[in-house]
Short mmCIF file of C-alpha atoms in Angstrom, two decimals:
data_model
loop_
_atom_site.label_atom_id
_atom_site.label_comp_id
_atom_site.label_asym_id
_atom_site.label_seq_id
_atom_site.Cartn_x
_atom_site.Cartn_y
_atom_site.Cartn_z
CA SER A 1 0.14 0.04 0.01
CA VAL A 2 1.12 3.63 -0.79
CA VAL A 3 1.40 5.73 2.40
CA MET A 4 0.90 9.69 1.52
CA PRO A 5 4.24 11.93 2.26
CA VAL A 6 4.12 13.64 5.53
CA ALA A 7 5.87 16.96 6.60
CA THR A 8 7.91 15.81 9.46
CA PRO A 9 8.73 12.29 8.87
CA PRO A 10 9.86 10.45 12.22
CA THR A 11 12.77 9.03 10.35
CA GLY A 12 14.62 12.11 9.64
CA ASP A 13 15.15 14.27 6.59
CA ARG A 14 13.30 11.89 4.11
CA CYS A 15 9.45 11.68 2.47
CA ARG A 16 8.37 8.24 3.57
CA LEU A 17 6.21 6.94 0.81
CA GLU A 18 5.31 3.88 2.68
CA GLU A 19 5.79 2.04 5.79
CA PHE A 20 7.93 -0.94 6.12
CA THR A 21 6.67 -3.79 3.85
CA ARG A 22 7.37 -7.26 2.14
CA CYS A 23 9.77 -6.06 -0.67
CA SER A 24 8.05 -7.52 -3.59
CA ASP A 25 4.86 -5.53 -2.55
CA SER A 26 6.87 -2.35 -2.12
CA LEU A 27 6.19 0.97 -4.28
CA LEU A 28 9.61 0.30 -5.94
CA TRP A 29 8.14 -1.88 -8.77
CA LYS A 30 5.40 0.67 -9.31
CA LEU A 31 7.77 3.28 -9.54
CA MET A 32 9.23 1.35 -12.16
CA MET A 33 6.26 0.47 -14.21
CA SER A 34 5.43 4.04 -13.89
CA PHE A 35 9.17 5.25 -15.71
CA TYR A 36 8.87 2.81 -18.64
CA ASP A 37 5.16 3.67 -19.20
CA ARG A 38 5.62 7.25 -19.34
CA ASN A 39 8.68 7.46 -21.14
CA GLY A 40 8.24 4.30 -23.62
CA VAL A 41 10.64 3.87 -26.43
CA GLU A 42 12.44 7.23 -25.46
CA SER A 43 14.10 5.15 -22.59
CA TRP A 44 16.35 3.56 -25.24
CA SER A 45 16.13 5.64 -28.22
CA GLN A 46 17.29 8.67 -25.92
CA GLY A 47 19.84 6.71 -24.02
CA ILE A 48 18.28 6.93 -20.84
CA VAL A 49 18.68 3.40 -20.49
CA PRO A 50 21.93 1.72 -21.41
CA HIS A 51 21.22 -1.00 -24.13
CA PHE A 52 23.80 -1.75 -26.61
CA ILE A 53 25.06 -4.63 -24.71
CA THR A 54 21.77 -6.51 -25.58
CA CYS A 55 20.99 -4.72 -28.64
CA ASN A 56 23.48 -6.16 -31.29
CA ALA A 57 24.21 -8.07 -34.30
CA PHE A 58 26.51 -10.26 -32.18
CA ILE A 59 23.91 -11.17 -29.42
CA GLY A 60 21.13 -11.99 -32.09
CA ARG A 61 23.09 -14.33 -33.88
CA ALA A 62 24.57 -16.18 -30.37
CA TYR A 63 20.90 -16.32 -28.95
CA ALA A 64 20.06 -18.13 -32.38
CA LYS A 65 22.36 -20.52 -32.17
CA VAL A 66 21.35 -21.35 -28.56
CA LEU A 67 17.65 -21.99 -29.54
CA LEU A 68 19.26 -23.90 -32.84
CA GLY A 69 20.81 -26.31 -30.34
CA PHE A 70 17.54 -26.65 -28.31
CA LEU A 71 15.68 -27.32 -31.25
CA HIS A 72 17.93 -29.79 -32.95
CA ASP A 73 17.82 -31.98 -29.45
CA CYS A 74 13.90 -31.94 -29.81
CA THR A 75 13.90 -33.12 -33.10
CA CYS A 76 16.31 -36.04 -32.33
CA ALA A 77 14.87 -39.57 -32.04
CA ASN A 78 14.28 -40.13 -28.26
CA SER A 79 13.90 -36.62 -27.24
CA LYS A 80 13.07 -35.65 -23.65
CA ILE A 81 11.05 -32.91 -25.39
CA PRO A 82 9.51 -33.66 -28.89
CA LEU A 83 8.28 -31.35 -31.29
CA ASN A 84 4.95 -31.27 -32.83
CA LYS A 85 5.80 -30.18 -36.55
CA THR A 86 2.44 -29.20 -37.24
CA GLU A 87 1.89 -27.08 -34.47
CA PRO A 88 3.39 -23.59 -34.14
CA LEU A 89 6.37 -23.04 -32.06
CA TYR A 90 6.24 -19.95 -30.03
CA ILE A 91 9.41 -17.92 -29.24
CA ILE A 92 8.24 -14.95 -26.71
CA GLU A 93 10.57 -12.04 -25.63
CA LEU A 94 9.56 -10.94 -22.38
CA GLY A 95 9.90 -6.78 -22.21
CA ALA A 96 11.37 -6.16 -25.79
CA GLY A 97 11.49 -2.69 -24.90
CA SER A 98 13.07 -1.02 -28.14
CA GLY A 99 12.68 -3.84 -30.26
CA LYS A 100 16.16 -3.75 -31.67
CA PHE A 101 17.09 -7.16 -29.77
CA SER A 102 14.39 -8.46 -31.64
CA PHE A 103 15.08 -7.38 -35.01
CA PHE A 104 18.64 -8.75 -34.60
CA ILE A 105 17.62 -12.32 -33.62
CA LEU A 106 14.90 -12.38 -35.92
CA GLN A 107 17.70 -11.56 -39.01
CA ALA A 108 19.89 -14.54 -37.33
CA ILE A 109 16.74 -16.63 -37.26
CA LYS A 110 16.20 -16.50 -41.13
CA GLU A 111 19.41 -18.92 -41.55
CA LEU A 112 17.75 -21.79 -39.17
CA PRO A 113 15.29 -23.26 -41.78
CA GLU A 114 18.38 -24.75 -43.46
CA VAL A 115 20.09 -26.53 -40.73
CA PHE A 116 17.34 -28.03 -38.60
CA GLU A 117 14.15 -30.11 -39.23
CA PHE A 118 11.47 -27.80 -38.10
CA PRO A 119 8.80 -26.01 -40.88
CA ALA A 120 10.18 -22.42 -40.92
CA GLU A 121 6.42 -21.26 -41.16
CA LYS A 122 5.69 -22.64 -37.91
CA VAL A 123 8.04 -20.64 -35.88
CA VAL A 124 6.52 -17.28 -34.51
CA TYR A 125 8.21 -14.73 -32.38
CA VAL A 126 6.17 -12.96 -30.46
CA MET A 127 7.21 -9.23 -28.86
CA THR A 128 5.69 -8.47 -25.28
CA ASP A 129 5.97 -5.48 -23.17
CA PHE A 130 3.47 -4.27 -20.64
CA THR A 131 2.74 -0.65 -22.17
CA TRP A 132 1.05 0.15 -25.22
CA ASN A 133 3.26 2.87 -26.19
CA ASN A 134 5.83 -0.09 -27.08
CA LEU A 135 3.73 -2.11 -29.27
CA LYS A 136 2.75 0.92 -31.43
CA PHE A 137 6.33 1.70 -32.07
CA TRP A 138 6.80 -1.87 -33.24
CA ASN A 139 3.57 -1.96 -35.08
CA ASP A 140 4.68 1.10 -37.00
CA HIS A 141 8.31 0.18 -37.50
CA GLU A 142 9.30 -0.78 -40.97
CA SER A 143 11.87 -3.08 -40.09
CA PHE A 144 9.27 -5.51 -38.76
CA ARG A 145 6.56 -4.99 -41.72
CA PRO A 146 8.07 -8.10 -43.72
CA TYR A 147 8.00 -10.32 -40.27
CA LEU A 148 4.62 -9.33 -39.54
CA ASP A 149 2.95 -9.82 -42.97
CA CYS A 150 3.92 -13.16 -43.29
CA GLY A 151 2.99 -14.16 -39.71
CA GLN A 152 6.52 -15.06 -38.36
CA LEU A 153 6.43 -12.26 -36.00
CA ASP A 154 3.29 -11.17 -33.66
CA ILE A 155 3.17 -8.63 -30.71
CA ALA A 156 1.26 -8.70 -27.47
CA ILE A 157 0.39 -6.48 -24.25
CA PHE A 158 1.74 -9.09 -21.60
CA ASP A 159 2.64 -8.15 -17.89
CA ALA A 160 4.82 -11.20 -17.06
CA VAL A 161 4.17 -11.30 -13.24
CA HIS A 162 0.61 -11.00 -13.15
CA ASP A 163 -1.08 -11.82 -16.55
CA GLU A 164 -2.77 -15.37 -17.33
CA THR A 165 -2.74 -15.22 -20.95
CA ILE A 166 -1.08 -13.81 -24.01
CA ARG A 167 -3.47 -12.26 -26.76
CA LEU A 168 -1.58 -11.98 -29.94
CA HIS A 169 -2.43 -8.73 -31.52
CA HIS A 170 -2.33 -9.82 -35.24
CA SER A 171 -3.58 -13.51 -35.40
CA ASN A 172 -5.92 -12.95 -32.14
CA VAL A 173 -4.47 -16.16 -30.86
CA VAL A 174 -4.90 -16.46 -27.01
CA ILE A 175 -2.22 -18.45 -25.38
CA GLY A 176 -2.84 -19.70 -21.77
CA ARG A 177 -2.74 -22.76 -19.79
CA SER A 178 -1.98 -25.72 -21.43
CA THR A 179 -2.60 -24.42 -24.66
CA LEU A 180 0.56 -25.05 -26.45
CA LYS A 181 1.62 -28.23 -28.08
CA ASN A 182 5.36 -27.69 -28.21
CA PRO A 183 7.58 -26.54 -25.61
CA ILE A 184 7.43 -22.54 -25.16
CA CYS A 185 10.48 -20.52 -25.86
CA VAL A 186 11.54 -17.59 -23.53
CA ILE A 187 13.97 -14.76 -23.89
CA ALA A 188 14.23 -12.41 -21.10
CA ASN A 189 17.25 -9.59 -21.44
CA TYR A 190 17.44 -7.19 -18.74
CA LEU A 191 14.03 -7.94 -17.55
CA PHE A 192 14.42 -10.18 -14.28
CA ASP A 193 16.43 -7.27 -12.67
CA THR A 194 13.32 -5.17 -12.90
CA LEU A 195 10.54 -7.47 -11.84
CA CYS A 196 9.96 -7.59 -8.00
CA HIS A 197 12.20 -9.00 -5.60
CA ASP A 198 12.18 -10.20 -2.22
CA ILE A 199 15.04 -9.75 0.51
CA PHE A 200 16.31 -12.40 2.77
CA GLN A 201 19.56 -12.50 5.25
CA ILE A 202 20.88 -15.73 7.07
CA GLU A 203 22.57 -14.56 10.61
CA ALA A 204 23.35 -17.00 13.17
CA GLY A 205 21.76 -19.96 11.57
CA GLN A 206 18.37 -17.73 11.25
CA LEU A 207 16.48 -17.04 8.03
CA LYS A 208 15.30 -13.37 8.11
CA GLU A 209 13.13 -11.58 5.42
CA GLY A 210 13.93 -8.11 4.75
CA LEU A 211 11.56 -5.31 4.78
CA ILE A 212 11.54 -2.29 2.77
CA SER A 213 10.60 1.47 3.48
CA VAL A 214 10.53 3.26 0.07
CA GLY A 215 11.61 7.20 0.76
CA SER A 216 12.93 10.39 -1.08
CA ARG A 217 15.44 12.69 -0.05
CA ASN A 218 13.07 15.47 -0.76
CA LEU A 219 10.85 16.16 2.43
CA PHE A 220 7.57 16.27 0.09
CA GLU A 221 6.33 14.31 -3.04
CA THR A 222 3.44 15.58 -4.51
CA ASP A 223 3.16 12.11 -6.57
CA PRO A 224 4.17 8.88 -5.20
CA LEU A 225 4.37 7.64 -8.60
CA ASP A 226 6.38 10.44 -10.17
CA PRO A 227 9.37 8.01 -11.66
CA GLU A 228 11.67 11.20 -11.17
CA ILE A 229 11.57 9.77 -7.19
CA ILE A 230 13.90 7.13 -8.56
CA LYS A 231 16.50 9.50 -8.77
CA ARG A 232 16.30 10.56 -5.11
CA PHE A 233 15.73 7.39 -3.47
CA ASP A 234 16.15 7.16 0.12
CA ASN A 235 15.20 3.72 1.34
CA HIS A 236 15.30 1.99 4.66
CA PHE A 237 15.59 -1.67 5.66
CA THR A 238 14.58 -3.65 8.63
CA TYR A 239 14.86 -7.56 9.12
CA ARG A 240 13.13 -10.03 11.06
CA VAL A 241 13.13 -13.93 11.56
CA ILE A 242 10.93 -16.06 9.52
CA ASN A 243 10.83 -19.76 8.71
CA GLU A 244 10.88 -21.80 5.50
CA ASN A 245 7.28 -21.66 4.77
CA TYR A 246 7.51 -17.89 4.16
CA TYR A 247 5.79 -18.64 0.70
CA ALA A 248 3.19 -21.32 1.71
CA GLU A 249 -0.11 -18.73 1.39
CA SER A 250 1.24 -16.19 -1.08
CA GLU A 251 2.60 -18.69 -3.85
CA PRO A 252 0.89 -22.27 -3.19
CA GLU A 253 1.74 -23.48 -6.64
CA ASP A 254 5.38 -23.08 -5.83
CA SER A 255 5.42 -23.10 -2.17
CA ARG A 256 7.48 -26.56 -2.17
CA HIS A 257 10.04 -25.41 -4.41
CA LEU A 258 10.49 -22.10 -2.96
CA ARG A 259 10.79 -23.81 0.60
CA ARG A 260 13.60 -26.01 -0.89
CA ILE A 261 15.18 -22.78 -1.99
CA LEU A 262 15.29 -20.97 1.04
CA ARG A 263 16.04 -23.91 3.15
CA TRP A 264 18.91 -24.62 0.78
CA TYR A 265 20.31 -21.18 1.63
CA ARG A 266 19.68 -21.49 5.38
CA ASP A 267 21.23 -24.81 5.33
CA PHE A 268 24.49 -23.67 3.34
CA PHE A 269 25.15 -20.67 5.39
CA GLY A 270 23.66 -21.82 8.50
CA ASP A 271 26.68 -22.16 10.48
CA ALA A 272 27.09 -19.72 13.51
CA SER A 273 29.99 -18.11 12.02
CA ASP A 274 28.03 -17.75 8.64
CA GLU A 275 26.27 -14.50 7.09
CA ALA A 276 24.50 -14.10 4.15
CA SER A 277 22.37 -11.58 1.99
CA ILE A 278 20.17 -12.79 -0.83
CA LEU A 279 17.77 -11.32 -3.13
CA LEU A 280 15.15 -13.77 -4.33
CA PRO A 281 13.78 -12.85 -7.65
CA ILE A 282 10.23 -13.87 -6.85
CA GLY A 283 8.83 -11.68 -9.97
CA ALA A 284 11.03 -13.87 -12.36
CA LEU A 285 10.05 -17.02 -10.83
CA ARG A 286 5.95 -16.30 -11.00
CA ALA A 287 6.84 -15.29 -14.55
CA LEU A 288 8.43 -18.53 -15.31
CA ARG A 289 5.67 -20.63 -13.46
CA ARG A 290 2.93 -18.92 -15.52
CA LEU A 291 4.80 -19.10 -18.96
CA THR A 292 5.48 -22.93 -18.49
CA SER A 293 2.11 -23.50 -17.66
CA PHE A 294 1.24 -22.44 -21.40
CA SER A 295 3.30 -25.60 -22.47
CA CYS A 296 2.40 -28.11 -19.89
CA GLY A 297 5.62 -27.30 -18.11
CA ARG A 298 8.08 -27.63 -21.34
CA ALA A 299 10.29 -24.79 -21.85
CA LEU A 300 13.33 -23.35 -22.78
CA VAL A 301 14.36 -19.85 -21.40
CA LEU A 302 17.27 -18.01 -22.38
CA SER A 303 17.84 -14.78 -20.26
CA GLY A 304 20.58 -12.30 -19.92
CA ASP A 305 20.98 -9.76 -16.96
CA LYS A 306 23.32 -8.34 -14.31
CA GLY A 307 23.44 -10.52 -11.70
CA ASN A 308 25.15 -13.79 -9.73
CA ASN A 309 25.05 -17.30 -10.03
CA ASN A 310 27.80 -18.11 -7.79
CA HIS A 311 26.10 -18.51 -3.97
CA GLU A 312 29.63 -17.67 -2.72
CA GLN A 313 29.02 -13.93 -3.77
CA PHE A 314 26.02 -13.83 -1.43
CA ARG A 315 28.03 -14.24 1.70
CA GLY A 316 27.99 -10.92 4.27
CA LEU A 317 24.98 -8.96 5.79
CA ASN A 318 24.42 -5.97 3.13
CA ASP A 319 21.38 -4.26 2.35
CA PRO A 320 20.34 -4.66 -1.25
CA HIS A 321 22.18 -2.38 -3.99
CA VAL A 322 19.52 -0.45 -6.01
CA ALA A 323 21.44 0.75 -9.22
CA VAL A 324 20.01 3.84 -10.48
CA HIS A 325 20.29 4.62 -14.25
CA GLY A 326 17.25 6.57 -15.06
CA SER A 327 15.33 3.70 -14.14
CA PHE A 328 16.80 1.31 -11.53
CA SER A 329 17.50 -2.31 -11.13
CA VAL A 330 18.93 -4.95 -8.81
CA MET A 331 21.08 -7.78 -8.92
CA VAL A 332 19.69 -11.17 -10.38
CA ASN A 333 20.03 -14.13 -8.28
CA TYR A 334 20.47 -16.56 -11.17
CA HIS A 335 21.64 -19.35 -8.70
CA ALA A 336 18.31 -19.30 -7.02
CA ILE A 337 16.68 -19.36 -10.26
CA GLY A 338 18.57 -22.33 -11.04
CA LEU A 339 17.70 -23.84 -7.95
CA TYR A 340 14.01 -23.51 -9.00
CA CYS A 341 14.49 -25.01 -12.24
CA THR A 342 16.16 -27.92 -10.85
CA SER A 343 13.54 -28.68 -8.17
CA ARG A 344 10.82 -28.32 -11.05
CA SER A 345 13.09 -31.57 -12.76
CA GLY A 346 14.87 -29.10 -15.18
CA PHE A 347 18.39 -27.99 -15.62
CA VAL A 348 20.27 -24.90 -15.63
CA LEU A 349 23.25 -23.71 -17.72
CA HIS A 350 25.40 -20.88 -16.38
CA ASP A 351 28.11 -19.19 -17.69
CA PRO A 352 30.60 -19.19 -14.96
CA GLN A 353 32.64 -15.97 -15.69
CA GLU A 354 32.36 -13.58 -12.58
CA GLU A 355 33.28 -10.58 -13.93
CA ALA A 356 30.53 -9.42 -16.37
CA SER A 357 27.90 -6.77 -16.77
CA LEU A 358 25.73 -9.40 -18.62
CA LYS A 359 25.30 -12.97 -17.02
CA VAL A 360 23.57 -15.20 -19.45
CA SER A 361 22.06 -18.51 -18.29
CA VAL A 362 20.07 -21.03 -19.84
CA LEU A 363 16.99 -22.94 -18.41
CA VAL A 364 15.13 -26.14 -19.64
CA PHE A 365 11.92 -27.37 -17.89
CA THR A 366 11.29 -31.04 -19.24
CA ASN A 367 7.65 -31.55 -17.26
CA ARG A 368 8.89 -34.99 -16.20
CA GLU A 369 6.98 -34.43 -12.88
CA ASP A 370 7.94 -38.12 -11.97
CA ALA A 371 11.10 -36.43 -11.09
CA VAL A 372 10.09 -33.65 -9.10
CA LEU A 373 10.85 -35.47 -5.90
CA ALA A 374 13.53 -37.29 -7.21
CA THR A 375 17.32 -37.07 -7.42
CA PHE A 376 20.27 -39.28 -7.26
CA GLN A 377 22.63 -41.09 -4.39
CA PRO A 378 25.68 -39.46 -5.14
CA SER A 379 27.58 -42.70 -5.20
CA THR A 380 25.26 -43.48 -8.17
CA MET A 381 26.83 -40.48 -10.21
CA GLY A 382 29.20 -41.22 -13.00
CA HIS A 383 30.11 -40.05 -16.42
CA GLN A 384 28.26 -43.05 -17.63
CA SER A 385 25.19 -42.53 -15.78
CA SER A 386 21.92 -41.56 -17.75
CA PRO A 387 20.72 -38.22 -16.59
CA PHE A 388 17.18 -39.54 -16.10
CA HIS A 389 18.08 -43.09 -14.93
CA ASP A 390 15.90 -44.56 -12.49
CA LEU A 391 15.09 -40.91 -11.22
CA GLY A 392 11.45 -41.81 -10.77
CA ARG A 393 12.12 -44.44 -8.02
CA VAL A 394 15.23 -42.66 -6.33
CA GLN A 395 13.83 -40.45 -3.38
CA ILE A 396 15.24 -37.02 -2.63
CA HIS A 397 17.42 -37.11 0.59
CA ASN A 398 19.37 -34.17 0.84
CA TRP A 399 18.50 -30.96 -1.29
CA ILE A 400 21.64 -29.38 -0.17
CA GLY A 401 25.16 -28.13 -1.24
CA SER A 402 26.58 -29.16 -4.29
CA ASP A 403 24.43 -32.11 -4.94
CA VAL A 404 21.57 -29.89 -6.87
CA GLU A 405 24.18 -28.54 -9.06
CA ARG A 406 25.19 -32.26 -9.96
CA LEU A 407 21.64 -33.32 -10.69
CA SER A 408 21.18 -30.25 -12.95
CA ALA A 409 24.40 -31.24 -14.86
CA ALA A 410 23.50 -34.75 -15.29
CA ARG A 411 19.85 -34.10 -16.78
CA SER A 412 21.55 -31.58 -19.25
CA LEU A 413 23.33 -34.34 -20.84
CA ALA A 414 20.18 -35.34 -22.65
CA PHE A 415 20.64 -32.21 -24.70
CA PRO A 416 24.14 -32.44 -25.83
CA ASN A 417 23.54 -29.90 -28.97
CA LEU A 418 22.14 -27.30 -26.51
CA CYS A 419 25.04 -27.81 -24.01
CA ARG A 420 27.51 -27.52 -27.11
CA ALA A 421 25.84 -24.25 -28.50
CA PHE A 422 25.78 -22.68 -24.97
CA SER A 423 29.33 -23.25 -24.63
CA ASP A 424 30.47 -22.05 -28.06
CA SER A 425 28.24 -19.21 -28.17
CA ILE A 426 28.12 -18.09 -24.48
CA THR A 427 30.92 -19.69 -22.42
CA SER A 428 33.60 -19.65 -24.88
CA PHE A 429 33.25 -16.08 -26.20
CA GLY A 430 29.85 -14.74 -25.60
CA PRO A 431 28.02 -11.29 -25.53
CA ASN A 432 29.91 -9.95 -22.64
CA ASP A 433 33.13 -10.54 -24.02
CA PHE A 434 31.96 -8.90 -27.34
CA PHE A 435 30.85 -5.67 -25.52
CA VAL A 436 34.11 -5.37 -23.39
CA VAL A 437 36.28 -5.94 -26.73
CA GLN A 438 34.46 -3.31 -28.85
CA LYS A 439 34.21 -0.81 -25.98
CA SER A 440 38.11 -1.34 -24.95
CA MET A 441 38.87 -0.80 -28.94
CA LYS A 442 36.93 2.46 -28.94
CA ASP A 443 38.07 3.60 -25.49
CA ASP A 444 41.70 2.62 -24.87
CA THR A 445 43.16 2.71 -28.45
CA GLU A 446 43.74 6.18 -29.51
CA ARG A 447 43.49 5.34 -33.55
CA PRO A 448 42.70 1.75 -34.21
CA THR A 449 43.75 0.78 -37.69
CA LEU A 450 41.21 -0.23 -40.49
CA LYS A 451 42.52 -3.80 -40.41
CA ALA A 452 41.55 -4.15 -36.67
CA ILE A 453 37.98 -2.22 -37.15
CA VAL A 454 36.84 -4.55 -40.43
CA ALA A 455 38.42 -7.71 -37.85
CA LEU A 456 35.84 -6.14 -35.27
CA LEU A 457 32.83 -5.54 -37.48
CA LYS A 458 33.15 -9.36 -38.78
CA LEU A 459 33.24 -10.33 -35.26
CA SER A 460 29.91 -8.32 -34.51
CA ASN A 461 28.10 -9.62 -37.58
CA TRP A 462 28.39 -6.13 -38.94
CA ASP A 463 26.59 -4.45 -36.53
CA PRO A 464 25.47 -0.81 -37.67
CA ASP A 465 26.30 0.31 -34.25
CA VAL A 466 29.74 -0.66 -34.20
CA PHE A 467 30.34 1.12 -37.82
CA TYR A 468 28.67 4.09 -36.84
CA LYS A 469 31.15 4.24 -33.51
CA PHE A 470 34.32 4.19 -35.56
CA ARG A 471 33.32 5.95 -38.84
CA ASP A 472 35.83 8.76 -38.07
CA PRO A 473 38.90 6.23 -37.97
CA ILE A 474 37.53 4.31 -41.05
CA LEU A 475 36.91 7.66 -43.01
CA GLN A 476 40.37 8.88 -42.06
CA GLN A 477 42.01 5.35 -43.29
CA VAL A 478 39.62 4.20 -46.05
CA SER A 479 41.30 6.19 -48.79
CA ALA A 480 44.72 5.15 -48.06
CA CYS A 481 44.24 1.45 -47.46
CA THR A 482 44.90 -1.59 -49.99
CA ILE A 483 42.47 -2.20 -52.37
CA LYS A 484 42.08 -5.77 -50.73
CA LEU A 485 40.77 -4.25 -47.29
CA ARG A 486 38.74 -1.64 -48.81
CA ASN A 487 36.88 -4.29 -51.03
CA ASP A 488 36.60 -6.46 -47.63
CA LEU A 489 34.55 -3.60 -46.16
CA CYS A 490 32.67 -2.20 -49.09
CA ARG A 491 31.52 -5.52 -49.92
CA ASN A 492 29.98 -6.35 -46.71
CA LEU A 493 28.08 -2.67 -46.49
CA PRO A 494 24.91 -4.17 -47.91
CA GLN A 495 24.87 -6.75 -44.94
CA LEU A 496 25.37 -4.06 -42.77
CA TRP A 497 22.85 -1.79 -44.09
CA ARG A 498 20.21 -4.75 -44.05
CA GLN A 499 21.16 -4.89 -39.95
CA HIS A 500 20.01 -1.28 -39.68
CA PHE A 501 17.31 -0.84 -37.20
CA MET A 502 16.07 2.98 -36.72
CA LEU A 503 15.91 4.13 -33.14
CA ASP A 504 18.28 7.07 -32.97
CA LYS A 505 17.33 9.46 -35.73
CA ASN A 506 20.60 11.36 -34.90
CA LYS A 507 22.58 8.44 -36.12
CA ASP A 508 22.61 8.52 -39.87
CA VAL A 509 24.13 5.39 -40.60
CA ALA A 510 23.22 5.47 -44.30
CA PHE A 511 24.82 8.61 -44.79
CA GLU A 512 28.27 7.04 -43.06
CA ALA A 513 28.10 3.89 -45.10
#
């Protein structure tokens, strides 16, 4: 609930916008939605929200290859998640925002029909967001027109945390519980960090919840939903002891999985000398529960965000850090998301790189409910073990420590093409690595050579923004370079132009090219 500002708040020189409340129910997330609803696509086109790291041709191709790996496994004989080739395969992008990433992955998906056995016309990409401002922008954008006209693309309003169905704007198809015959594929970039979270700490063996009182450094705020308040945040926190049945009433469908997650953290950090601070992305978990219900529990989820997948990063007692960048975000606990997926008989692939602005993870939900309460005896796990061998009759004994991670890894062996694609396109050299390389070349090199720039453009899959960033050194060197190098550059300019997505009208890529 929102408490209107008072003139003399008892907590000091701040405007208290609400009393202490559960974080996922707090005013934080209403302010988040207010920011994106009021700013619309300008959040990205005006550079208010940074977006290049997840909106370039490199990441579009990388994600397409991971999707391809999954679909390859699904079309193999004896697949754990077989495909029905007579039914649509929906790829749902959550929080598509500016639409720029959607454009790049659609461009990359065009290459897929030649390399896997599934009808291209049955693949439908769906861009979703919670505000009509963004949908109108996508619907009117000339780059999407060919995809919309042929039915390969549709758009929809969808609040991932609260909505029970997705109604597609053009086909009028309604996607709801158990309506999809094929597994659903979900893409969520820089979304989970903006969905509601809950706060927990483990101190002296006790599990505690964190309550937040959202406030402003101003003494008065006339509109508690004014997104400008984000710049003036003065939030306070307090903690109280709870038990592991915290979600029994609020999340009945997932209560056993959430209980396991909280118990895992309590047990792992349960020694008297251990302390930990944990954000639980409850909004993301609600979205995953709802989305997987559309396809009877079978899904691939590909998500990139700022966050952690190593539980060792949670040691110590700290209030959560709220990063302000026009809007705001928090660190996504991909470790907890992985525990949730594994508890639901699935598995997770994490990129282990810790120093990264973008952490990418893949979740696979198999709907093998016979295995939900099952795990392995550590002594039975070997390299020759089948990932689903006897899971239906081996009961869980200890949902603790690294046993859960080993179970997830064992299940992933049934999807070798997905694992290989994730390793090649994400772990070995992924979107974060590409971002670091191009940024370092731009910021740390006084005058990069044209040969190096062409190599970077090839690595980027001829991304127009990369070209625009290096337009000055290109123009300075192209007249004096070798004919071969000039040909290498000019030969690929048509591909670069095909990759151009108009968002920032101040960037005249056509003129520069």
